[in-house]
């Protein structure tokens, strides 16, 4: 099954159907994770103008492949993609110890704050939560013009009553997330910095 999906991906690349090809390579990886499939997916993602995802796939091979030559082979395209990637610079004045971050519902390390985070073009949702704070959420749209974007995370304190209500709900097995300072969807094509 995995090999069949891999071959379908190769055929779809030849037909310039990159999104469909990338989907086949991803499905193949779920069944059998191999360096060659990661490399094929990386090349496909680059053809589909998703440099950040392509870079991530090359890095997987560069760090995980048991073969040294394959690891070295993946390093050059990964390095070349660094200048093509769109990046979001996340900033936050005070970072809570229990800060939890997500982008597009995928957890990211809190160490990403005050650093550049590579993302593909398109719509993204950035979320932040911490104890005693209201959930923060921002919708961003990245255009493929390679302009850096800066996003400031600002978590507001909950009132004592809101904290108590949340604790009671958590003790009952549920979870309360109060979304006071979430903002409506904002479409940005990037914020140019000097």
Short mmCIF file of N, CA and C in Angstrom, two decimals:
data_model
loop_
_atom_site.label_atom_id
_atom_site.label_comp_id
_atom_site.label_asym_id
_atom_site.label_seq_id
_atom_site.Cartn_x
_atom_site.Cartn_y
_atom_site.Cartn_z
N UNK A 1 0.83 -1.20 0.00
CA UNK A 1 0.00 0.00 0.00
C UNK A 1 0.87 1.26 0.00
N UNK A 2 1.88 1.29 0.88
CA UNK A 2 2.76 2.45 0.98
C UNK A 2 3.49 2.71 -0.33
N UNK A 3 4.00 1.65 -0.92
CA UNK A 3 4.73 1.79 -2.19
C UNK A 3 3.81 2.25 -3.31
N UNK A 4 2.57 1.77 -3.31
CA UNK A 4 1.60 2.20 -4.31
C UNK A 4 1.31 3.70 -4.18
N UNK A 5 1.14 4.18 -2.95
CA UNK A 5 0.91 5.61 -2.73
C UNK A 5 2.11 6.44 -3.16
N UNK A 6 3.30 5.91 -2.88
CA UNK A 6 4.53 6.60 -3.28
C UNK A 6 4.58 6.74 -4.81
N UNK A 7 4.28 5.65 -5.51
CA UNK A 7 4.29 5.68 -6.98
C UNK A 7 3.23 6.63 -7.53
N UNK A 8 2.05 6.64 -6.90
CA UNK A 8 1.00 7.57 -7.31
C UNK A 8 1.48 9.01 -7.14
N UNK A 9 2.18 9.28 -6.04
CA UNK A 9 2.73 10.61 -5.81
C UNK A 9 3.70 11.01 -6.90
N UNK A 10 4.58 10.11 -7.28
CA UNK A 10 5.55 10.39 -8.36
C UNK A 10 4.82 10.68 -9.67
N UNK A 11 3.79 9.88 -9.97
CA UNK A 11 3.02 10.10 -11.20
C UNK A 11 2.32 11.46 -11.18
N UNK A 12 1.77 11.83 -10.03
CA UNK A 12 1.07 13.11 -9.92
C UNK A 12 2.03 14.30 -10.05
N UNK A 13 3.26 14.14 -9.57
CA UNK A 13 4.26 15.20 -9.75
C UNK A 13 4.53 15.38 -11.24
N UNK A 14 4.66 14.28 -11.96
CA UNK A 14 4.90 14.36 -13.41
C UNK A 14 3.76 15.09 -14.12
N UNK A 15 2.54 15.00 -13.55
CA UNK A 15 1.38 15.69 -14.11
C UNK A 15 1.22 17.10 -13.54
N UNK A 16 2.16 17.52 -12.70
CA UNK A 16 2.15 18.84 -12.04
C UNK A 16 0.93 19.03 -11.14
N UNK A 17 0.46 17.95 -10.55
CA UNK A 17 -0.63 17.98 -9.57
C UNK A 17 0.02 17.84 -8.19
N UNK A 18 0.64 18.94 -7.76
CA UNK A 18 1.50 18.89 -6.59
C UNK A 18 0.74 18.65 -5.28
N UNK A 19 -0.38 19.29 -5.08
CA UNK A 19 -1.10 19.10 -3.83
C UNK A 19 -1.51 17.65 -3.67
N UNK A 20 -2.07 17.07 -4.73
CA UNK A 20 -2.48 15.66 -4.67
C UNK A 20 -1.29 14.75 -4.46
N UNK A 21 -0.17 15.07 -5.12
CA UNK A 21 1.04 14.27 -4.96
C UNK A 21 1.53 14.32 -3.51
N UNK A 22 1.54 15.52 -2.93
CA UNK A 22 1.98 15.66 -1.53
C UNK A 22 1.08 14.86 -0.60
N UNK A 23 -0.22 14.86 -0.88
CA UNK A 23 -1.16 14.06 -0.07
C UNK A 23 -0.82 12.57 -0.14
N UNK A 24 -0.45 12.08 -1.32
CA UNK A 24 -0.09 10.66 -1.47
C UNK A 24 1.19 10.34 -0.70
N UNK A 25 2.19 11.23 -0.79
CA UNK A 25 3.43 10.99 -0.05
C UNK A 25 3.18 11.00 1.45
N UNK A 26 2.34 11.92 1.91
CA UNK A 26 2.00 11.98 3.34
C UNK A 26 1.31 10.69 3.79
N UNK A 27 0.39 10.21 2.98
CA UNK A 27 -0.31 8.95 3.30
C UNK A 27 0.67 7.78 3.31
N UNK A 28 1.60 7.78 2.37
CA UNK A 28 2.62 6.73 2.32
C UNK A 28 3.48 6.75 3.59
N UNK A 29 3.83 7.95 4.06
CA UNK A 29 4.64 8.07 5.27
C UNK A 29 3.93 7.54 6.50
N UNK A 30 2.62 7.68 6.54
CA UNK A 30 1.86 7.18 7.69
C UNK A 30 1.92 5.65 7.76
N UNK A 31 2.07 5.02 6.61
CA UNK A 31 2.14 3.57 6.57
C UNK A 31 3.56 3.03 6.73
N UNK A 32 4.52 3.76 6.18
CA UNK A 32 5.92 3.30 6.24
C UNK A 32 6.83 4.52 6.11
N UNK A 33 7.42 4.91 7.21
CA UNK A 33 8.26 6.11 7.22
C UNK A 33 9.66 5.76 6.71
N UNK A 34 10.00 6.31 5.53
CA UNK A 34 11.32 6.08 4.96
C UNK A 34 11.95 7.42 4.57
N UNK A 35 13.29 7.50 4.58
CA UNK A 35 13.94 8.74 4.15
C UNK A 35 13.56 9.14 2.73
N UNK A 36 13.45 8.16 1.83
CA UNK A 36 13.11 8.49 0.44
C UNK A 36 11.74 9.13 0.32
N UNK A 37 10.78 8.67 1.12
CA UNK A 37 9.45 9.26 1.06
C UNK A 37 9.46 10.66 1.66
N UNK A 38 10.22 10.85 2.75
CA UNK A 38 10.36 12.21 3.29
C UNK A 38 10.99 13.14 2.25
N UNK A 39 12.00 12.66 1.55
CA UNK A 39 12.66 13.48 0.52
C UNK A 39 11.70 13.79 -0.62
N UNK A 40 10.91 12.80 -1.03
CA UNK A 40 9.94 13.02 -2.11
C UNK A 40 8.89 14.03 -1.67
N UNK A 41 8.42 13.92 -0.42
CA UNK A 41 7.44 14.86 0.10
C UNK A 41 8.05 16.26 0.19
N UNK A 42 9.30 16.35 0.63
CA UNK A 42 9.97 17.65 0.73
C UNK A 42 10.03 18.33 -0.64
N UNK A 43 10.44 17.58 -1.65
CA UNK A 43 10.54 18.15 -3.00
C UNK A 43 9.16 18.55 -3.51
N UNK A 44 8.15 17.73 -3.23
CA UNK A 44 6.79 18.02 -3.66
C UNK A 44 6.26 19.29 -2.99
N UNK A 45 6.48 19.41 -1.69
CA UNK A 45 6.02 20.60 -0.96
C UNK A 45 6.67 21.87 -1.50
N UNK A 46 7.93 21.76 -1.86
CA UNK A 46 8.61 22.93 -2.43
C UNK A 46 7.97 23.31 -3.77
N UNK A 47 7.66 22.32 -4.59
CA UNK A 47 7.00 22.59 -5.87
C UNK A 47 5.61 23.20 -5.66
N UNK A 48 4.98 22.88 -4.53
CA UNK A 48 3.65 23.39 -4.20
C UNK A 48 3.73 24.71 -3.42
N UNK A 49 4.89 25.36 -3.44
CA UNK A 49 5.11 26.66 -2.77
C UNK A 49 4.87 26.61 -1.27
N UNK A 50 5.22 25.51 -0.65
CA UNK A 50 5.13 25.38 0.81
C UNK A 50 6.54 25.15 1.36
N UNK A 51 7.33 26.23 1.31
CA UNK A 51 8.76 26.14 1.66
C UNK A 51 8.98 25.72 3.12
N UNK A 52 8.17 26.22 4.04
CA UNK A 52 8.39 25.89 5.46
C UNK A 52 8.16 24.40 5.71
N UNK A 53 7.10 23.85 5.14
CA UNK A 53 6.84 22.42 5.30
C UNK A 53 7.91 21.58 4.61
N UNK A 54 8.35 22.02 3.44
CA UNK A 54 9.42 21.33 2.72
C UNK A 54 10.69 21.32 3.57
N UNK A 55 11.04 22.46 4.12
CA UNK A 55 12.22 22.60 4.98
C UNK A 55 12.13 21.62 6.16
N UNK A 56 10.95 21.53 6.76
CA UNK A 56 10.75 20.62 7.88
C UNK A 56 10.99 19.17 7.50
N UNK A 57 10.53 18.77 6.31
CA UNK A 57 10.74 17.39 5.86
C UNK A 57 12.22 17.12 5.60
N UNK A 58 12.91 18.08 4.98
CA UNK A 58 14.35 17.89 4.77
C UNK A 58 15.08 17.77 6.10
N UNK A 59 14.66 18.56 7.09
CA UNK A 59 15.32 18.49 8.40
C UNK A 59 15.09 17.14 9.08
N UNK A 60 13.91 16.57 8.89
CA UNK A 60 13.66 15.23 9.46
C UNK A 60 14.69 14.25 8.92
N UNK A 61 14.92 14.28 7.61
CA UNK A 61 15.90 13.37 7.00
C UNK A 61 17.31 13.73 7.47
N UNK A 62 17.62 15.02 7.52
CA UNK A 62 18.97 15.46 7.92
C UNK A 62 19.31 15.04 9.35
N UNK A 63 18.29 14.91 10.19
CA UNK A 63 18.55 14.55 11.59
C UNK A 63 18.29 13.08 11.92
N UNK A 64 17.42 12.42 11.15
CA UNK A 64 16.99 11.08 11.54
C UNK A 64 17.48 9.94 10.65
N UNK A 65 17.90 10.23 9.45
CA UNK A 65 18.27 9.14 8.55
C UNK A 65 19.45 8.35 9.11
N UNK A 66 19.38 7.03 9.04
CA UNK A 66 20.51 6.23 9.52
C UNK A 66 21.72 6.30 8.59
N UNK A 67 21.51 6.78 7.37
CA UNK A 67 22.57 6.84 6.38
C UNK A 67 23.19 8.24 6.34
N UNK A 68 24.49 8.34 6.58
CA UNK A 68 25.16 9.64 6.63
C UNK A 68 25.07 10.39 5.30
N UNK A 69 25.21 9.69 4.19
CA UNK A 69 25.14 10.34 2.88
C UNK A 69 23.74 10.95 2.64
N UNK A 70 22.70 10.24 3.08
CA UNK A 70 21.33 10.75 2.93
C UNK A 70 21.13 11.97 3.82
N UNK A 71 21.68 11.92 5.04
CA UNK A 71 21.57 13.08 5.94
C UNK A 71 22.22 14.30 5.30
N UNK A 72 23.40 14.12 4.75
CA UNK A 72 24.11 15.24 4.11
C UNK A 72 23.36 15.73 2.88
N UNK A 73 22.78 14.80 2.11
CA UNK A 73 22.03 15.15 0.91
C UNK A 73 20.86 16.07 1.25
N UNK A 74 20.21 15.85 2.40
CA UNK A 74 19.04 16.64 2.80
C UNK A 74 19.42 18.01 3.33
N UNK A 75 20.65 18.20 3.77
CA UNK A 75 21.06 19.47 4.39
C UNK A 75 21.09 20.63 3.39
N UNK A 76 21.57 20.39 2.18
CA UNK A 76 21.70 21.48 1.19
C UNK A 76 20.35 22.08 0.80
N UNK A 77 19.35 21.27 0.41
CA UNK A 77 18.06 21.89 0.07
C UNK A 77 17.42 22.56 1.29
N UNK A 78 17.61 22.00 2.48
CA UNK A 78 17.04 22.63 3.68
C UNK A 78 17.65 24.02 3.86
N UNK A 79 18.93 24.12 3.70
CA UNK A 79 19.61 25.41 3.85
C UNK A 79 19.15 26.40 2.77
N UNK A 80 18.99 25.92 1.54
CA UNK A 80 18.55 26.79 0.44
C UNK A 80 17.14 27.32 0.66
N UNK A 81 16.30 26.54 1.34
CA UNK A 81 14.91 26.96 1.58
C UNK A 81 14.78 28.03 2.66
N UNK A 82 15.78 28.16 3.51
CA UNK A 82 15.69 29.11 4.62
C UNK A 82 15.39 30.53 4.15
N UNK A 83 15.95 30.94 3.02
CA UNK A 83 15.71 32.31 2.54
C UNK A 83 14.35 32.45 1.85
N UNK A 84 13.71 31.34 1.51
CA UNK A 84 12.43 31.38 0.81
C UNK A 84 11.23 31.30 1.76
N UNK A 85 11.49 30.93 3.01
CA UNK A 85 10.39 30.68 3.94
C UNK A 85 9.77 31.97 4.46
N UNK A 86 8.46 31.93 4.62
CA UNK A 86 7.75 33.00 5.30
C UNK A 86 7.93 32.77 6.80
N UNK A 87 8.10 33.86 7.54
CA UNK A 87 8.33 33.72 8.98
C UNK A 87 7.44 34.68 9.74
N UNK A 88 6.96 34.20 10.87
CA UNK A 88 6.20 35.01 11.80
C UNK A 88 7.06 35.15 13.05
N UNK A 89 7.25 36.39 13.47
CA UNK A 89 8.00 36.64 14.70
C UNK A 89 7.00 36.82 15.83
N UNK A 90 6.97 35.85 16.74
CA UNK A 90 6.06 35.92 17.88
C UNK A 90 6.74 36.66 19.02
N UNK A 91 6.07 37.64 19.59
CA UNK A 91 6.64 38.37 20.72
C UNK A 91 5.67 38.33 21.90
N UNK A 92 6.25 38.39 23.08
CA UNK A 92 5.47 38.41 24.30
C UNK A 92 6.35 38.98 25.40
N UNK A 93 5.82 39.96 26.14
CA UNK A 93 6.62 40.63 27.17
C UNK A 93 6.99 39.67 28.31
N UNK A 94 6.01 39.09 28.96
CA UNK A 94 6.24 38.15 30.06
C UNK A 94 5.68 36.80 29.67
N UNK A 95 6.54 35.78 29.68
CA UNK A 95 6.13 34.45 29.24
C UNK A 95 5.81 33.59 30.46
N UNK A 96 4.53 33.23 30.66
CA UNK A 96 4.19 32.37 31.81
C UNK A 96 4.87 31.01 31.70
N UNK A 97 5.19 30.42 32.87
CA UNK A 97 5.85 29.11 32.89
C UNK A 97 5.02 28.04 32.21
N UNK A 98 3.69 28.14 32.34
CA UNK A 98 2.83 27.10 31.78
C UNK A 98 2.19 27.52 30.45
N UNK A 99 2.83 28.44 29.75
CA UNK A 99 2.30 28.89 28.46
C UNK A 99 2.19 27.71 27.51
N UNK A 100 1.02 27.59 26.87
CA UNK A 100 0.80 26.57 25.83
C UNK A 100 0.46 27.30 24.54
N UNK A 101 1.19 26.99 23.48
CA UNK A 101 1.00 27.62 22.18
C UNK A 101 0.57 26.59 21.16
N UNK A 102 -0.27 27.03 20.23
CA UNK A 102 -0.66 26.19 19.09
C UNK A 102 -0.72 27.06 17.85
N UNK A 103 -0.34 26.47 16.75
CA UNK A 103 -0.57 27.08 15.44
C UNK A 103 -1.30 26.04 14.62
N UNK A 104 -2.45 26.44 14.11
CA UNK A 104 -3.30 25.54 13.32
C UNK A 104 -3.57 24.24 14.08
N UNK A 105 -3.82 24.40 15.38
CA UNK A 105 -4.17 23.30 16.28
C UNK A 105 -3.01 22.33 16.52
N UNK A 106 -1.80 22.71 16.18
CA UNK A 106 -0.60 21.89 16.44
C UNK A 106 0.20 22.57 17.54
N UNK A 107 0.55 21.83 18.57
CA UNK A 107 1.35 22.40 19.66
C UNK A 107 2.73 22.80 19.16
N UNK A 108 3.20 23.95 19.63
CA UNK A 108 4.56 24.40 19.33
C UNK A 108 5.22 24.76 20.64
N UNK A 109 6.54 24.64 20.73
CA UNK A 109 7.21 24.93 22.00
C UNK A 109 7.13 26.41 22.36
N UNK A 110 7.02 26.67 23.66
CA UNK A 110 6.93 28.07 24.10
C UNK A 110 8.22 28.82 23.79
N UNK A 111 9.30 28.10 23.53
CA UNK A 111 10.56 28.73 23.15
C UNK A 111 10.46 29.42 21.79
N UNK A 112 9.36 29.19 21.07
CA UNK A 112 9.15 29.87 19.79
C UNK A 112 8.84 31.35 19.98
N UNK A 113 8.42 31.72 21.19
CA UNK A 113 8.12 33.13 21.47
C UNK A 113 9.43 33.91 21.47
N UNK A 114 9.36 35.10 20.91
CA UNK A 114 10.51 35.99 20.74
C UNK A 114 11.53 35.39 19.76
N UNK A 115 11.01 34.62 18.82
CA UNK A 115 11.83 34.06 17.76
C UNK A 115 11.01 33.98 16.48
N UNK A 116 11.65 33.59 15.40
CA UNK A 116 10.98 33.47 14.11
C UNK A 116 10.47 32.06 13.91
N UNK A 117 9.23 31.97 13.46
CA UNK A 117 8.59 30.69 13.24
C UNK A 117 8.27 30.56 11.75
N UNK A 118 8.84 29.58 11.06
CA UNK A 118 8.55 29.41 9.64
C UNK A 118 7.15 28.84 9.42
N UNK A 119 6.42 29.45 8.48
CA UNK A 119 5.08 28.99 8.12
C UNK A 119 4.90 29.05 6.61
N UNK A 120 4.00 28.23 6.12
CA UNK A 120 3.66 28.26 4.70
C UNK A 120 2.68 29.40 4.43
N UNK A 121 2.57 29.83 3.16
CA UNK A 121 1.56 30.84 2.83
C UNK A 121 0.16 30.32 3.15
N UNK A 122 -0.74 31.25 3.44
CA UNK A 122 -2.12 30.87 3.69
C UNK A 122 -2.62 31.35 5.04
N UNK A 123 -3.79 30.84 5.43
CA UNK A 123 -4.43 31.21 6.68
C UNK A 123 -3.91 30.35 7.82
N UNK A 124 -3.67 31.00 8.95
CA UNK A 124 -3.19 30.30 10.15
C UNK A 124 -3.88 30.86 11.37
N UNK A 125 -4.03 30.02 12.39
CA UNK A 125 -4.59 30.44 13.67
C UNK A 125 -3.53 30.20 14.73
N UNK A 126 -3.18 31.27 15.46
CA UNK A 126 -2.21 31.19 16.54
C UNK A 126 -2.99 31.31 17.85
N UNK A 127 -2.75 30.39 18.78
CA UNK A 127 -3.45 30.38 20.06
C UNK A 127 -2.45 30.33 21.20
N UNK A 128 -2.81 30.97 22.31
CA UNK A 128 -1.99 30.92 23.52
C UNK A 128 -2.90 30.81 24.73
N UNK A 129 -2.54 29.95 25.68
CA UNK A 129 -3.28 29.82 26.94
C UNK A 129 -2.28 29.64 28.07
N UNK A 130 -2.69 30.08 29.26
CA UNK A 130 -1.90 29.88 30.49
C UNK A 130 -2.85 29.97 31.67
N UNK A 131 -2.45 29.40 32.79
CA UNK A 131 -3.29 29.42 34.00
C UNK A 131 -3.58 30.85 34.42
N UNK A 132 -4.84 31.09 34.77
CA UNK A 132 -5.23 32.40 35.26
C UNK A 132 -5.30 33.48 34.19
N UNK A 133 -5.20 33.07 32.93
CA UNK A 133 -5.24 34.02 31.81
C UNK A 133 -6.36 33.64 30.86
N UNK A 134 -6.87 34.65 30.16
CA UNK A 134 -7.86 34.39 29.11
C UNK A 134 -7.14 33.82 27.89
N UNK A 135 -7.81 32.93 27.19
CA UNK A 135 -7.27 32.38 25.95
C UNK A 135 -7.09 33.52 24.96
N UNK A 136 -5.97 33.50 24.25
CA UNK A 136 -5.67 34.50 23.23
C UNK A 136 -5.62 33.77 21.89
N UNK A 137 -6.18 34.40 20.85
CA UNK A 137 -6.20 33.80 19.52
C UNK A 137 -6.05 34.89 18.48
N UNK A 138 -5.29 34.61 17.43
CA UNK A 138 -5.12 35.55 16.33
C UNK A 138 -5.15 34.78 15.02
N UNK A 139 -5.93 35.28 14.07
CA UNK A 139 -5.97 34.72 12.72
C UNK A 139 -5.04 35.56 11.85
N UNK A 140 -4.17 34.89 11.13
CA UNK A 140 -3.26 35.60 10.23
C UNK A 140 -3.30 34.95 8.85
N UNK A 141 -3.06 35.76 7.85
CA UNK A 141 -2.98 35.26 6.48
C UNK A 141 -1.64 35.70 5.92
N UNK A 142 -0.85 34.72 5.53
CA UNK A 142 0.47 35.00 4.99
C UNK A 142 0.43 34.94 3.47
N UNK A 143 0.88 36.01 2.85
CA UNK A 143 0.97 36.05 1.39
C UNK A 143 2.37 35.58 0.99
N UNK A 144 2.49 35.01 -0.18
CA UNK A 144 3.79 34.46 -0.59
C UNK A 144 4.79 35.52 -1.06
N UNK A 145 4.80 36.70 -0.42
CA UNK A 145 5.75 37.75 -0.83
C UNK A 145 6.98 37.81 0.05
N UNK A 146 7.11 36.84 0.98
CA UNK A 146 8.30 36.70 1.81
C UNK A 146 8.51 37.88 2.76
N UNK A 147 7.44 38.63 3.09
CA UNK A 147 7.55 39.73 4.04
C UNK A 147 7.46 39.19 5.46
N UNK A 148 8.38 39.59 6.34
CA UNK A 148 8.29 39.13 7.72
C UNK A 148 7.06 39.73 8.40
N UNK A 149 6.49 39.00 9.34
CA UNK A 149 5.33 39.46 10.08
C UNK A 149 5.64 39.33 11.56
N UNK A 150 5.19 40.30 12.34
CA UNK A 150 5.36 40.24 13.78
C UNK A 150 3.99 40.17 14.43
N UNK A 151 3.84 39.25 15.39
CA UNK A 151 2.59 39.08 16.11
C UNK A 151 2.91 39.14 17.60
N UNK A 152 2.24 40.03 18.32
CA UNK A 152 2.44 40.16 19.75
C UNK A 152 1.33 39.42 20.49
N UNK A 153 1.73 38.50 21.36
CA UNK A 153 0.79 37.74 22.18
C UNK A 153 0.58 38.51 23.47
N UNK A 154 -0.68 38.76 23.80
CA UNK A 154 -1.01 39.51 25.00
C UNK A 154 -2.11 38.77 25.77
N UNK A 155 -1.72 38.10 26.84
CA UNK A 155 -2.68 37.36 27.66
C UNK A 155 -3.18 38.25 28.78
N UNK A 156 -4.50 38.37 28.88
CA UNK A 156 -5.10 39.18 29.95
C UNK A 156 -5.41 38.30 31.15
N UNK A 157 -5.23 38.88 32.35
CA UNK A 157 -5.56 38.17 33.59
C UNK A 157 -7.05 37.92 33.70
N UNK A 158 -7.40 36.77 34.27
CA UNK A 158 -8.79 36.49 34.60
C UNK A 158 -9.10 37.15 35.94
N UNK A 159 -10.36 37.44 36.15
CA UNK A 159 -10.78 37.94 37.46
C UNK A 159 -10.77 36.76 38.44
N UNK A 160 -10.72 37.04 39.75
CA UNK A 160 -10.79 35.94 40.73
C UNK A 160 -12.04 35.06 40.54
N UNK A 161 -13.15 35.67 40.18
CA UNK A 161 -14.38 34.90 39.96
C UNK A 161 -14.23 33.96 38.76
N UNK A 162 -13.60 34.45 37.69
CA UNK A 162 -13.39 33.61 36.50
C UNK A 162 -12.43 32.46 36.81
N UNK A 163 -11.39 32.73 37.60
CA UNK A 163 -10.44 31.68 37.97
C UNK A 163 -11.16 30.61 38.79
N UNK A 164 -11.98 31.04 39.75
CA UNK A 164 -12.72 30.10 40.60
C UNK A 164 -13.66 29.25 39.75
N UNK A 165 -14.36 29.87 38.83
CA UNK A 165 -15.28 29.13 37.95
C UNK A 165 -14.52 28.12 37.11
N UNK A 166 -13.36 28.51 36.62
CA UNK A 166 -12.55 27.59 35.82
C UNK A 166 -12.07 26.42 36.67
N UNK A 167 -11.61 26.68 37.88
CA UNK A 167 -11.14 25.61 38.76
C UNK A 167 -12.27 24.64 39.10
N UNK A 168 -13.46 25.17 39.35
CA UNK A 168 -14.60 24.30 39.65
C UNK A 168 -14.93 23.43 38.46
N UNK A 169 -14.90 23.99 37.29
CA UNK A 169 -15.21 23.23 36.08
C UNK A 169 -14.16 22.14 35.86
N UNK A 170 -12.87 22.48 36.07
CA UNK A 170 -11.79 21.50 35.88
C UNK A 170 -11.90 20.37 36.89
N UNK A 171 -12.30 20.66 38.12
CA UNK A 171 -12.47 19.62 39.13
C UNK A 171 -13.61 18.69 38.76
N UNK A 172 -14.55 19.21 38.00
CA UNK A 172 -15.69 18.41 37.56
C UNK A 172 -15.38 17.61 36.31
N UNK A 173 -14.15 17.68 35.83
CA UNK A 173 -13.75 16.90 34.66
C UNK A 173 -13.81 17.65 33.36
N UNK A 174 -14.34 18.86 33.36
CA UNK A 174 -14.40 19.64 32.13
C UNK A 174 -13.32 20.70 32.12
N UNK A 175 -13.35 21.55 31.14
CA UNK A 175 -12.38 22.63 31.05
C UNK A 175 -13.09 23.88 30.54
N UNK A 176 -12.82 24.97 31.22
CA UNK A 176 -13.40 26.25 30.82
C UNK A 176 -12.30 27.07 30.20
N UNK A 177 -12.54 27.58 29.05
CA UNK A 177 -11.61 28.52 28.43
C UNK A 177 -12.40 29.78 28.12
N UNK A 178 -12.04 30.84 28.80
CA UNK A 178 -12.73 32.11 28.59
C UNK A 178 -11.98 32.88 27.53
N UNK A 179 -12.65 33.28 26.49
CA UNK A 179 -12.01 33.96 25.37
C UNK A 179 -12.40 35.42 25.37
N UNK A 180 -11.80 36.20 26.25
CA UNK A 180 -12.16 37.60 26.34
C UNK A 180 -11.46 38.44 25.27
N UNK A 181 -10.18 38.24 25.09
CA UNK A 181 -9.46 39.16 24.21
C UNK A 181 -9.16 38.60 22.83
N UNK A 182 -9.88 37.57 22.41
CA UNK A 182 -9.71 37.09 21.05
C UNK A 182 -10.17 38.17 20.09
N UNK A 183 -9.50 38.24 18.97
CA UNK A 183 -9.80 39.28 18.01
C UNK A 183 -10.46 38.68 16.78
N UNK A 184 -11.25 39.47 16.06
CA UNK A 184 -11.83 38.96 14.82
C UNK A 184 -10.73 38.66 13.81
N UNK A 185 -11.08 37.87 12.84
CA UNK A 185 -10.10 37.49 11.82
C UNK A 185 -9.54 38.74 11.15
N UNK A 186 -8.22 38.76 11.08
CA UNK A 186 -7.52 39.87 10.44
C UNK A 186 -6.68 39.28 9.32
N UNK A 187 -6.78 39.83 8.17
CA UNK A 187 -5.97 39.35 7.05
C UNK A 187 -4.81 40.29 6.85
N UNK A 188 -3.61 39.75 6.96
CA UNK A 188 -2.38 40.53 6.77
C UNK A 188 -1.60 39.89 5.64
N UNK A 189 -1.01 40.72 4.86
CA UNK A 189 -0.11 40.15 3.85
C UNK A 189 1.31 40.25 4.34
N UNK A 190 1.50 40.76 5.54
CA UNK A 190 2.84 40.86 6.11
C UNK A 190 3.09 42.27 6.56
N UNK A 191 3.95 42.37 7.54
CA UNK A 191 4.35 43.68 8.04
C UNK A 191 5.82 43.84 7.68
N UNK A 192 6.11 44.77 6.84
CA UNK A 192 7.48 44.97 6.40
C UNK A 192 8.27 45.59 7.53
N UNK A 193 9.46 45.06 7.74
CA UNK A 193 10.35 45.63 8.75
C UNK A 193 11.61 46.11 8.07
N UNK A 194 12.22 47.10 8.68
CA UNK A 194 13.43 47.67 8.07
C UNK A 194 14.61 46.77 8.28
#
